[in-house]
PDB file of C-alpha atoms and ligand atoms in Angstrom:
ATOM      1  CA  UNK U 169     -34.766  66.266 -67.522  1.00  0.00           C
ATOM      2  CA  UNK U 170     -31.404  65.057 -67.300  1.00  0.00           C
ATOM      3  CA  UNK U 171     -29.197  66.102 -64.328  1.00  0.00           C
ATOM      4  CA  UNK U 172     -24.958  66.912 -64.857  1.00  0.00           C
ATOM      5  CA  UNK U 173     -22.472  64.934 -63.592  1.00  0.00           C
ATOM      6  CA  UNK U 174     -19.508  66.508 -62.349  1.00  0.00           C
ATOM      7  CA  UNK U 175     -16.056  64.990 -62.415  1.00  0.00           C
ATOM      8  CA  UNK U 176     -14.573  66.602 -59.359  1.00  0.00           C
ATOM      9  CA  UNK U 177     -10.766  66.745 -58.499  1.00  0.00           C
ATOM     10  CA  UNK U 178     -10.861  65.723 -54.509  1.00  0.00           C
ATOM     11  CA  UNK U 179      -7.319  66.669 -54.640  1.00  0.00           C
ATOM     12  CA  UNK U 180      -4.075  64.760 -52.724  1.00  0.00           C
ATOM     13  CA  UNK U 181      -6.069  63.875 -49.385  1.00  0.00           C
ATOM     14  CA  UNK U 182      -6.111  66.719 -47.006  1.00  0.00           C
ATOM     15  CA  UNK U 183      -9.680  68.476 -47.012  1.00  0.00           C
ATOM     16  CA  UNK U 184      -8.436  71.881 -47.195  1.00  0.00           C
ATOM     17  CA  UNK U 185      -7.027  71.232 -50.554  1.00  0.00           C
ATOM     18  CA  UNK U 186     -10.432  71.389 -52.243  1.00  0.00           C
ATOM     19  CA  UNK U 187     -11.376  73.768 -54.392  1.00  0.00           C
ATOM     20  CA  UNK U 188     -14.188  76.499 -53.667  1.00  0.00           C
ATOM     21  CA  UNK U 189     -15.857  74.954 -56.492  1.00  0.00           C
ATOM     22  CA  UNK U 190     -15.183  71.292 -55.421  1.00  0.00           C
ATOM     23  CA  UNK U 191     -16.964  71.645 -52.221  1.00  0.00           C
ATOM     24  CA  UNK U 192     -19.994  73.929 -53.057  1.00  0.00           C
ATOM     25  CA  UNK U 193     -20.563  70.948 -55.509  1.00  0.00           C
ATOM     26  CA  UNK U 194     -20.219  67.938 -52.811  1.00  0.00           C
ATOM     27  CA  UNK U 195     -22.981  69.998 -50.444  1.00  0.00           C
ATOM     28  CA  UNK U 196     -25.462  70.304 -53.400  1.00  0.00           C
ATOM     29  CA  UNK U 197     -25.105  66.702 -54.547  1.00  0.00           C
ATOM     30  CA  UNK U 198     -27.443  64.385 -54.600  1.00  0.00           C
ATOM     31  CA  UNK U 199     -25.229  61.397 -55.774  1.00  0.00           C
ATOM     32  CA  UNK U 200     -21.375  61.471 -55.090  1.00  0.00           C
ATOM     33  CA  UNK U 201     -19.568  58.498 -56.530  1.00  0.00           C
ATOM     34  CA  UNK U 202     -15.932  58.336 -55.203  1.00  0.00           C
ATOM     35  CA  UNK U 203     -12.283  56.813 -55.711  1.00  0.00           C
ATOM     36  CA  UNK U 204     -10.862  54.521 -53.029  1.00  0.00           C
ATOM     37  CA  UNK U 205      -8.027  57.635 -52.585  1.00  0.00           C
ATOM     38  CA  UNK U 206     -10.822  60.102 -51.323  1.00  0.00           C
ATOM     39  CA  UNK U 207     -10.732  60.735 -47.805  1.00  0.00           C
ATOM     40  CA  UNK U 208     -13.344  60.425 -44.952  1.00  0.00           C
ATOM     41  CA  UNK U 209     -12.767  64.533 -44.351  1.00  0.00           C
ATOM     42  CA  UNK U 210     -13.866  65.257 -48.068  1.00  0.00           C
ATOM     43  CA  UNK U 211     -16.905  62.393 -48.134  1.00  0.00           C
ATOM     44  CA  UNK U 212     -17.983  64.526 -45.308  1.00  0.00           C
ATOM     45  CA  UNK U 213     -19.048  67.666 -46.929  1.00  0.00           C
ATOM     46  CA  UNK U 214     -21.181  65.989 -49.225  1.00  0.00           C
ATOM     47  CA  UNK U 215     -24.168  66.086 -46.662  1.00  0.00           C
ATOM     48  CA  UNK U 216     -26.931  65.513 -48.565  1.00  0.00           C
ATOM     49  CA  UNK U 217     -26.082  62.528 -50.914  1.00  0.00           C
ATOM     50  CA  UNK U 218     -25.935  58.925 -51.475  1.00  0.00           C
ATOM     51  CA  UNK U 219     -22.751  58.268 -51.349  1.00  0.00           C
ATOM     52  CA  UNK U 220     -21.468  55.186 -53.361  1.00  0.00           C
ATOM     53  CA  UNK U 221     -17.864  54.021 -52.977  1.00  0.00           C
ATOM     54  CA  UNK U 222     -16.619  52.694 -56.502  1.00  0.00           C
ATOM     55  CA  UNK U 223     -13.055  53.271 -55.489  1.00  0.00           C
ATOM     56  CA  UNK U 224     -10.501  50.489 -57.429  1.00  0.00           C
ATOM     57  CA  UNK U 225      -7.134  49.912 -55.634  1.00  0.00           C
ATOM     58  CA  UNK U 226      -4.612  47.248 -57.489  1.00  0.00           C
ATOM     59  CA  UNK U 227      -4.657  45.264 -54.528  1.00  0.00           C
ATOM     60  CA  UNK U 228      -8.173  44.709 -53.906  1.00  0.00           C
ATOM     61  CA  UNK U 229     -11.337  43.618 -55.665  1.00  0.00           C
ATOM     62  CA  UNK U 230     -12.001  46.259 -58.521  1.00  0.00           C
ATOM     63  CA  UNK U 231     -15.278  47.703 -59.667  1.00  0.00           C
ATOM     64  CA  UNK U 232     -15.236  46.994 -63.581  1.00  0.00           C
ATOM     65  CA  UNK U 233     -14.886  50.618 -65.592  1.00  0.00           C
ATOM     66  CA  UNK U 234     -17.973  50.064 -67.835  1.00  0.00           C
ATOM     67  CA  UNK U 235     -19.867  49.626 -64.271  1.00  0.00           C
ATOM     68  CA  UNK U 236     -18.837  52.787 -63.440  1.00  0.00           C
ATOM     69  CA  UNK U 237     -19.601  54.382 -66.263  1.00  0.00           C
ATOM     70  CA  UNK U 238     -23.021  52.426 -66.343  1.00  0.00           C
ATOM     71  CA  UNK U 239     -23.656  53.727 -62.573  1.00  0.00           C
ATOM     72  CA  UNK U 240     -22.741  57.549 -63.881  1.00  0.00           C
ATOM     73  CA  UNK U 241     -25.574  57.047 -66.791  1.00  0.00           C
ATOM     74  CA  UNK U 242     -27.585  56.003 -64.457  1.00  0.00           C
ATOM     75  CA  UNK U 243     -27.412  58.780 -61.505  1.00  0.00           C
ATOM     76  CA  UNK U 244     -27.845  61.415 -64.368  1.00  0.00           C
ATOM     77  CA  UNK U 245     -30.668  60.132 -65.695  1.00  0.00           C
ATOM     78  CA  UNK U 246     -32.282  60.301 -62.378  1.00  0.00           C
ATOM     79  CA  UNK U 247     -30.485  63.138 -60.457  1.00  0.00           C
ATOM     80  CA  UNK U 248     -29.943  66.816 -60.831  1.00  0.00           C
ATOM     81  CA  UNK U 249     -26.104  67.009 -59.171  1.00  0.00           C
ATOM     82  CA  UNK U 250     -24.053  63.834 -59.392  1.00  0.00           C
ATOM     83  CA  UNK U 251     -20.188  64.003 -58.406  1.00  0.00           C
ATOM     84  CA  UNK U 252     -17.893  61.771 -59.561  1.00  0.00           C
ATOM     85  CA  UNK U 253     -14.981  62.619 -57.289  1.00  0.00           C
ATOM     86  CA  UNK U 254     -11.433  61.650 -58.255  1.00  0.00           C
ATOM     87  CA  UNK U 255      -8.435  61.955 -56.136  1.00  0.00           C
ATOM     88  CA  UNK U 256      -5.968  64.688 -57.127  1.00  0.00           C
ATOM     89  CA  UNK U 257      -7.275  65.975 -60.451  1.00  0.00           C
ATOM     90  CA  UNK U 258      -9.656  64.218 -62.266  1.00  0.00           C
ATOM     91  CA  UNK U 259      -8.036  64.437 -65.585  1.00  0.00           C
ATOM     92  CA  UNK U 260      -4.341  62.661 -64.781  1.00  0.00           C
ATOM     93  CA  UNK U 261      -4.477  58.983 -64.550  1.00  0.00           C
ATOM     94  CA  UNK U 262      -7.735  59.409 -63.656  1.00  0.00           C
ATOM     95  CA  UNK U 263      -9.942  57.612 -66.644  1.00  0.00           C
ATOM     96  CA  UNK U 264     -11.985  61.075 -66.842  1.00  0.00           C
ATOM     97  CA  UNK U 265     -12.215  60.248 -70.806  1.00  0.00           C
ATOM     98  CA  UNK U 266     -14.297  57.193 -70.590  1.00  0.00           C
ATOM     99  CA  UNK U 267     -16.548  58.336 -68.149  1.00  0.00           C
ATOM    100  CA  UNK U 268     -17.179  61.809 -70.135  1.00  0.00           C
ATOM    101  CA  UNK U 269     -17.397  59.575 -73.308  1.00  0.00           C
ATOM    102  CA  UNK U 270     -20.287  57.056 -71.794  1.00  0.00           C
ATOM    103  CA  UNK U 271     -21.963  60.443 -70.511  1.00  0.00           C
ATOM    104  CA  UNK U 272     -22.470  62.307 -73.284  1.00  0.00           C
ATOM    105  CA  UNK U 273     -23.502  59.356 -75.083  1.00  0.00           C
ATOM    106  CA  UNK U 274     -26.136  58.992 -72.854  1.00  0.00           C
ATOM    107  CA  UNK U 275     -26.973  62.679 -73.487  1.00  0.00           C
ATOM    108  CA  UNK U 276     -25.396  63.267 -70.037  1.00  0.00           C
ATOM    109  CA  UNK U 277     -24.029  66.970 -69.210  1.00  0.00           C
ATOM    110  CA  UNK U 278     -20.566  66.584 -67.619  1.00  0.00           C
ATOM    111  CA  UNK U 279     -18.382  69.200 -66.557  1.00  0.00           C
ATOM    112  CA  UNK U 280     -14.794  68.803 -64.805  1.00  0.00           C
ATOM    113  CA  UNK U 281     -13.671  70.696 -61.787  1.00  0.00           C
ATOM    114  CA  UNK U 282      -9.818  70.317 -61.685  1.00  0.00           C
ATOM    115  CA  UNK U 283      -7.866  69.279 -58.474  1.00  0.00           C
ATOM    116  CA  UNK U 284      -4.790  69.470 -56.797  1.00  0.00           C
ATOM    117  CA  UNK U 285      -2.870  66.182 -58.395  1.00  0.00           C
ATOM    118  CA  UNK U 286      -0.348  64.182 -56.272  1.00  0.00           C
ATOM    119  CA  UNK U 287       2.369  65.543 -57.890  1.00  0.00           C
ATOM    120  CA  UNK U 288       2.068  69.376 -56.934  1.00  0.00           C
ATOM    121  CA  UNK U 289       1.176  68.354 -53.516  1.00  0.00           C
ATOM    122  CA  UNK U 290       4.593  66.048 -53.339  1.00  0.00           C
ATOM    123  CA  UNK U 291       6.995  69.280 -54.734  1.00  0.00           C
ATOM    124  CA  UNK U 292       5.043  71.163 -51.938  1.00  0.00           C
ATOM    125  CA  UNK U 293       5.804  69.073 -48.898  1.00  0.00           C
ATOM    126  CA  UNK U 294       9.486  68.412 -50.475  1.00  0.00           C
ATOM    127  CA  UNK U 295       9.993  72.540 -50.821  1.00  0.00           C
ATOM    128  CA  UNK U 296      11.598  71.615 -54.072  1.00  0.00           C
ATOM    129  CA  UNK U 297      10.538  72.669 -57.485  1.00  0.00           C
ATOM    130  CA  UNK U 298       9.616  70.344 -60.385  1.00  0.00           C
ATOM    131  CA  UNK U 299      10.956  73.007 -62.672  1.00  0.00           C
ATOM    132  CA  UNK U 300      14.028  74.677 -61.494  1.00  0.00           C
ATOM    133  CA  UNK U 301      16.262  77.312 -63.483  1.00  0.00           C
ATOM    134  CA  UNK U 302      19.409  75.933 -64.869  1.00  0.00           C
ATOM    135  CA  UNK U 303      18.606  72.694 -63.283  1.00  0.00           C
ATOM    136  CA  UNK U 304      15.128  71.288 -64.639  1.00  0.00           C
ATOM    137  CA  UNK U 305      12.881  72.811 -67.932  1.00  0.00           C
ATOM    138  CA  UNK U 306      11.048  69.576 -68.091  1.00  0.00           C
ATOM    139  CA  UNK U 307       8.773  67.246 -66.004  1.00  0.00           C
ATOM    140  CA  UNK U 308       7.019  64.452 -67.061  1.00  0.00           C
ATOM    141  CA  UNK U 309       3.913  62.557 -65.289  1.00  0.00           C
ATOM    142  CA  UNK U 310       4.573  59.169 -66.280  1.00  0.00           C
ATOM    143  CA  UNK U 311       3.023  55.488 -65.225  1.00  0.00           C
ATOM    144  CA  UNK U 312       4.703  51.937 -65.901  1.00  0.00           C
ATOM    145  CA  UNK U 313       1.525  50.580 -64.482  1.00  0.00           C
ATOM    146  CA  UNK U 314      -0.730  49.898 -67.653  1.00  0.00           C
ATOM    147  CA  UNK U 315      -4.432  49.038 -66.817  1.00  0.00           C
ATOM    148  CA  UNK U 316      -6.260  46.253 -68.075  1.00  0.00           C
ATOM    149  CA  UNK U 317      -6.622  45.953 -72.056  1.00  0.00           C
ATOM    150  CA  UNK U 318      -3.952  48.492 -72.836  1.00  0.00           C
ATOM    151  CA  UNK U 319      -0.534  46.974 -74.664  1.00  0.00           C
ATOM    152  CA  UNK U 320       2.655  46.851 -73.685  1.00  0.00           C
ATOM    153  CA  UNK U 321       4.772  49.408 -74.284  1.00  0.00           C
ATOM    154  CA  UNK U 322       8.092  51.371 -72.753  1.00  0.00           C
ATOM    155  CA  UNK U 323       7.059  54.618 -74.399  1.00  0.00           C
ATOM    156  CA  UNK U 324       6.474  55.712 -70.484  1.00  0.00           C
ATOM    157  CA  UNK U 325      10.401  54.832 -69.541  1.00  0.00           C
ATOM    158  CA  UNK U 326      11.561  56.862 -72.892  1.00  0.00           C
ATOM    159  CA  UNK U 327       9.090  59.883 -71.608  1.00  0.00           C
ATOM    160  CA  UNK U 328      10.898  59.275 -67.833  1.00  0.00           C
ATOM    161  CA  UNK U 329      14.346  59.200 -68.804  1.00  0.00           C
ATOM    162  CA  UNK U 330      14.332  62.018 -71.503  1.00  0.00           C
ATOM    163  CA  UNK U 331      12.704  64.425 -69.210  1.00  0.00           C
ATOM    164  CA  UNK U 332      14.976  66.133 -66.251  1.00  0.00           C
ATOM    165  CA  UNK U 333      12.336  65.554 -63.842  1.00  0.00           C
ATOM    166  CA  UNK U 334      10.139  62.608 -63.843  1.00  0.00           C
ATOM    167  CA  UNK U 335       7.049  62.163 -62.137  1.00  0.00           C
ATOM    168  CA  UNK U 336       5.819  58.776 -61.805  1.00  0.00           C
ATOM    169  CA  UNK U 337       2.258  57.837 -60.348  1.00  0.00           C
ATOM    170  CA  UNK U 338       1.330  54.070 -59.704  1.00  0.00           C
ATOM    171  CA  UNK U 339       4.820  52.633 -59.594  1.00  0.00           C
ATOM    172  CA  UNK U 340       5.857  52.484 -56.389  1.00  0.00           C
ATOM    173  CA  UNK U 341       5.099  48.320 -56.713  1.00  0.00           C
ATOM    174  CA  UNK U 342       7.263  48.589 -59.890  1.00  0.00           C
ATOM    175  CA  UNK U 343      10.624  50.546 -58.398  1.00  0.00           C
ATOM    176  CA  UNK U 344      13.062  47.841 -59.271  1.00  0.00           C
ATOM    177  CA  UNK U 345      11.243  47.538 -62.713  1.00  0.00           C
ATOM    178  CA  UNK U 346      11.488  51.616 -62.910  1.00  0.00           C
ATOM    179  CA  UNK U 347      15.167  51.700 -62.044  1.00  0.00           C
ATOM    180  CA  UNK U 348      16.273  48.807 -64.577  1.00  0.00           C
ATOM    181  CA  UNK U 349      14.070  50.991 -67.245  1.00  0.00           C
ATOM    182  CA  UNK U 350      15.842  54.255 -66.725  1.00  0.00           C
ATOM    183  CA  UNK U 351      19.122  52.582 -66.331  1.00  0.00           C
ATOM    184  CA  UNK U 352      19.235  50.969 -69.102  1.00  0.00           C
ATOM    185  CA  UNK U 353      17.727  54.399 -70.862  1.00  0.00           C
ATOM    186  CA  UNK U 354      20.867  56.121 -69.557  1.00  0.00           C
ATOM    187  CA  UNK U 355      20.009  57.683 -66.523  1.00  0.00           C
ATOM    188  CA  UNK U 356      22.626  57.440 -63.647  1.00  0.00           C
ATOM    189  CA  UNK U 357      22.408  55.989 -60.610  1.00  0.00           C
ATOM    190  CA  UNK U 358      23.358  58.970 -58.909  1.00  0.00           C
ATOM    191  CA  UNK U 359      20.577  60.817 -60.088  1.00  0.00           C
ATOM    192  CA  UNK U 360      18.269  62.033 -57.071  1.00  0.00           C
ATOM    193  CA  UNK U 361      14.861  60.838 -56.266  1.00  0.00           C
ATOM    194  CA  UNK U 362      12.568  61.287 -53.422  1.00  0.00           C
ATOM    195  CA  UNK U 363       9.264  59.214 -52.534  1.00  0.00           C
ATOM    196  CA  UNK U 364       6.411  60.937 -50.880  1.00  0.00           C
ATOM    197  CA  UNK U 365       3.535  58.722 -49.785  1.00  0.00           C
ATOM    198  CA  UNK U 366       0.332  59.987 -48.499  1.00  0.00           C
ATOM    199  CA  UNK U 367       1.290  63.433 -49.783  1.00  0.00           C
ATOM    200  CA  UNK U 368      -0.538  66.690 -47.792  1.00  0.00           C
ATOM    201  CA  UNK U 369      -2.028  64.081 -45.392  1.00  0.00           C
ATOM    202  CA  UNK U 370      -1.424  63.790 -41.875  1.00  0.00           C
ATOM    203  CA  UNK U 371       0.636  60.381 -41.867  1.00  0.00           C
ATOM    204  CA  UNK U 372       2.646  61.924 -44.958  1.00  0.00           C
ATOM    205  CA  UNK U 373       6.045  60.017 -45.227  1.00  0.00           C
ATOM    206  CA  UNK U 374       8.971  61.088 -46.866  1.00  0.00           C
ATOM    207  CA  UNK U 375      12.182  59.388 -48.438  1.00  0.00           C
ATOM    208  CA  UNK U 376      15.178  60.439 -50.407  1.00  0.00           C
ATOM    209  CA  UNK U 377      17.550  58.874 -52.070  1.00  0.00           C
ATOM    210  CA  UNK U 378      19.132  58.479 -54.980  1.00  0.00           C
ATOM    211  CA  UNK U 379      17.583  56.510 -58.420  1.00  0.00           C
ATOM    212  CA  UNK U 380      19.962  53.074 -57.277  1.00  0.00           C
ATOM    213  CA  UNK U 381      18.405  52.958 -54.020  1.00  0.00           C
ATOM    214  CA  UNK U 382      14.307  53.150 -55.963  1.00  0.00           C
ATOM    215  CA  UNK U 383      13.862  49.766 -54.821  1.00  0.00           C
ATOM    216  CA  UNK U 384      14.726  49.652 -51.472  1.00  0.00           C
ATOM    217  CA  UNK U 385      13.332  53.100 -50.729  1.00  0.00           C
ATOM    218  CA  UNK U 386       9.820  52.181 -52.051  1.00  0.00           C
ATOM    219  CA  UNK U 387      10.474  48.731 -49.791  1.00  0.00           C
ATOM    220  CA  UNK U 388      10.087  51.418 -46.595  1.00  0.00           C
ATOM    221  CA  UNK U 389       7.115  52.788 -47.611  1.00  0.00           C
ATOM    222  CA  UNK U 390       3.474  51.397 -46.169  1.00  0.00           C
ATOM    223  CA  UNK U 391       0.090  50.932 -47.409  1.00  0.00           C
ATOM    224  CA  UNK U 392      -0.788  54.434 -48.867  1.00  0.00           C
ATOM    225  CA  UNK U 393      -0.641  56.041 -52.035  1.00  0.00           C
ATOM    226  CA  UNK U 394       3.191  56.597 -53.164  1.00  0.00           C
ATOM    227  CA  UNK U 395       4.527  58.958 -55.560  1.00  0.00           C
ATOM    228  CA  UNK U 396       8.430  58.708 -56.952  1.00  0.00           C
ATOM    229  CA  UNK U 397      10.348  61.848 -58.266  1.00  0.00           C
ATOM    230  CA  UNK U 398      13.235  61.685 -60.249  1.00  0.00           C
ATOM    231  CA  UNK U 399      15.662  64.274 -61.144  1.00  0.00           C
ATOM    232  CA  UNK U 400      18.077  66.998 -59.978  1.00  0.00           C
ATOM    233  CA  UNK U 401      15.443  69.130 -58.983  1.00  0.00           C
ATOM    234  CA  UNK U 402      14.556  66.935 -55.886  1.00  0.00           C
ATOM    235  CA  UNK U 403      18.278  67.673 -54.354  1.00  0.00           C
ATOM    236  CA  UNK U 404      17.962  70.956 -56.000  1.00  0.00           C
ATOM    237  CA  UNK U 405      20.917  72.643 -53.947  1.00  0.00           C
ATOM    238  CA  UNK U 406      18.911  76.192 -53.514  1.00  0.00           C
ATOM    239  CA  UNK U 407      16.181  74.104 -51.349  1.00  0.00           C
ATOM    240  CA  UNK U 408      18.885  72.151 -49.106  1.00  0.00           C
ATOM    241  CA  UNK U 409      20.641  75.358 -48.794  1.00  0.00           C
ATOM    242  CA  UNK U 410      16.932  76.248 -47.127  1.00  0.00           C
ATOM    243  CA  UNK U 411      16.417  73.684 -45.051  1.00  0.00           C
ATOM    244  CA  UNK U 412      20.467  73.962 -43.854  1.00  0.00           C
ATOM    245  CA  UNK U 413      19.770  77.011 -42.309  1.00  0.00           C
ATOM    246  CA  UNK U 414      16.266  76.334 -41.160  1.00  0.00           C
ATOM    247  CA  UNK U 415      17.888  73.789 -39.126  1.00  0.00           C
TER     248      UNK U 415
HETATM  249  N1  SAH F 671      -5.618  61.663 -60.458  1.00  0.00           N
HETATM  250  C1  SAH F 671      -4.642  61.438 -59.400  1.00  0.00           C
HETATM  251  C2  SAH F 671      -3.760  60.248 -59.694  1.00  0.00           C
HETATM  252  C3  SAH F 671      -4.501  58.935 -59.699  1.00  0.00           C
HETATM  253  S1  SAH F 671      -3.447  57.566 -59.960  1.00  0.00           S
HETATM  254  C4  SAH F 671      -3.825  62.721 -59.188  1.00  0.00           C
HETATM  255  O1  SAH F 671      -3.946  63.653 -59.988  1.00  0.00           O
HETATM  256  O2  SAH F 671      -3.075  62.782 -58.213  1.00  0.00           O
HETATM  257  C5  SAH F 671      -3.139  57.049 -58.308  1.00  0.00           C
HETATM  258  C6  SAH F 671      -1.695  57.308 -57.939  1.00  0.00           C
HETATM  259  O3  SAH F 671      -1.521  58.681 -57.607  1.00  0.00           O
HETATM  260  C7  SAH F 671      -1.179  56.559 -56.730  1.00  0.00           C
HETATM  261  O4  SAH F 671      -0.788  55.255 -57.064  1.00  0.00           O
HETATM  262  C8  SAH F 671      -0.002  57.421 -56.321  1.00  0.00           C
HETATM  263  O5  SAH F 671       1.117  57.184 -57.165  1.00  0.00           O
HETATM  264  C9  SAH F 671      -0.520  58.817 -56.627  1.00  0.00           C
HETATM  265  N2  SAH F 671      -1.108  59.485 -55.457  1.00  0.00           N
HETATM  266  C10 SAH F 671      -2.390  59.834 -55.283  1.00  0.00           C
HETATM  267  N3  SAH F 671      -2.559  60.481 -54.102  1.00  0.00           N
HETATM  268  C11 SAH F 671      -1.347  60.541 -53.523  1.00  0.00           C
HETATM  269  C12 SAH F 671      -0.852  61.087 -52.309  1.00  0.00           C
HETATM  270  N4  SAH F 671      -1.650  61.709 -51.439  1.00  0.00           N
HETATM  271  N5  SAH F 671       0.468  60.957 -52.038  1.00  0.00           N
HETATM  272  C13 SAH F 671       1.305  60.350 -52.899  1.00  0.00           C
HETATM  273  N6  SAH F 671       0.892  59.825 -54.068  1.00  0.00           N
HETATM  274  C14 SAH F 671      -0.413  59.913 -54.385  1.00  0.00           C
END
């Protein structure tokens, strides 16, 4: 008998942004593999398992893809519950595909439990919306970061600069890459942008601007995850209205 392994969205970082679902899962589990992005508070509720770290951060020493996916054969071959947990949700830049793909070749079950991503929990602690009437009726989730083996390509920039709100994940490294790109796409200078890093958690840092300043913005921020928003909608005048007479 072959166990399932669950893909589980261990959403932005705070604990209490789990899902019902995600954390009955983590108590029953007898295996929990985990991202580098998944807190200690999360890792926690998973009493009962071995828990194996397999997290990959650009900066450091990666474990290789196909290991993962070799490990995830593995645990189901020998386990009843295995969670794979991903931060945010495990289907956004979160390689979900090859690791469902290497399962259920294996004859694996796999089912997903979605997460919060980084995005939604970013527009939260900003009190701005990523849609906005009369100001934003698009958002994109975009990535100039491109992962090894994949080519080359600027469709990510088009995606960015086309949309009226642009969400971009891994770039923070890349901001004076990502403000040449939309520049030269068009987009003004002027246009607003915020960066959020360690969205929902407890050291959560915030910092606006607008899209000339990208690089020197992202320059402030420290060690954690970093998300960057571009678009109206971040200096959407109904939520600074808010905070004006909140203050
Ligand atoms: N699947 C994840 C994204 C994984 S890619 C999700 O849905 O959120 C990793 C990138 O996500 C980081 O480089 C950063 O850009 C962003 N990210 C993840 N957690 C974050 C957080 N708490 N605050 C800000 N950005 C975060």
């Amino acid at each position: 008998m072959t166990g399932t392994v669950y893909l589980v969205g261990a959403g932005p970082g705070a604990a209490d942004l789990l899902t019902l679902r995600a954390a009955r899962l983590l108590a029953e589990a007898d295996v929990v593999l985990h991202d580098a992005l998944v807190s200690a508070e999360v890792l926690a509720l998973a009493v009962r398992a071995k828990i194996i770290n397999v997290g990959k951060r650009a900066d450091r020493p990666s474990v290789d893809q196909r290991l993962i996916c070799r490990l995830l054969v593995r645990a189901g071959l020998r386990h009843r519950v295995i969670v794979r947990l991903k931060g945010g949700d495990p289907h956004l830049f979160g390689r979900a595909s090859e690791e469902i793909a290497a399962c259920r070749a294996a004859g694996i079950a796999t089912e997903t439990v979605p997460g919060v991503s980084a995005a939604f929990a970013a527009a939260s602690s900003l009190g701005v919306s990523l849609t906005s009437r009369g100001v934003s009726r698009s958002v994109t989730f975009v990535t100039p970061s491109r992962g090894e083996g994949s080519p080359a390509n600027a469709h990510w920039a088009k995606a960015a600069a086309a949309a009226d709100t642009a969400v971009v994940y891994m770039g923070a490294s890349q901001a004076a890459a990502v403000r040449e790109a939309l520049l030269k796409r068009g987009v003004p200078a002027s246009r607003p942008v915020a960066l959020v890093e360690n969205a929902s958690a407890a050291d959560e840092h915030i910092l606006r601007g607008v899209l000339a300043d990208l690089p020197g913005l992202a320059e402030r921020t420290g060690e954690g995850p970093a998300l960057m928003i571009i678009g109206e909608s971040v200096a959407d005048v109904r939520a600074i209205l808010n905070e004006a007479s909140a203050a």
